[in-house]
């Protein structure tokens, strides 16, 4: 994927990858279609951070989920 372009397809891919990596129990509640390209840069920052780490503390997951909730349309 070319993440240099803010497309809805990229947004959806990043959200699904974040949910998978964080093993989110509430992942079904966070639909990729709820995010728009207007928040692309913020989503890309979260995606890059999530992909760079192997493990997350509970507080990190909570903070990430909170931030994703803030970015939803």
Steps between C-alpha positions, in 0.01 A plus 500: 500500500606855432438684826620829352153557358210568739235268358202338669648161406819584690297621799303176509817290467672685785199470733473126435875456556485696827205294624683177413827605661331618818277190507210728584212322665277786391637500147158431351375825648773694322405491134763620256227679308453729803830670420553752223800622306476836680668330798751313284818646648390428858399145406831449318691609812308250714544227238879559483533493879291183535696323227832594660428324832462132582319537831270751662408560861136520596530876549657539154215306340246709689670822388511383137136396504407833654691686231340291225161577648580869484590470132182325392267696276 
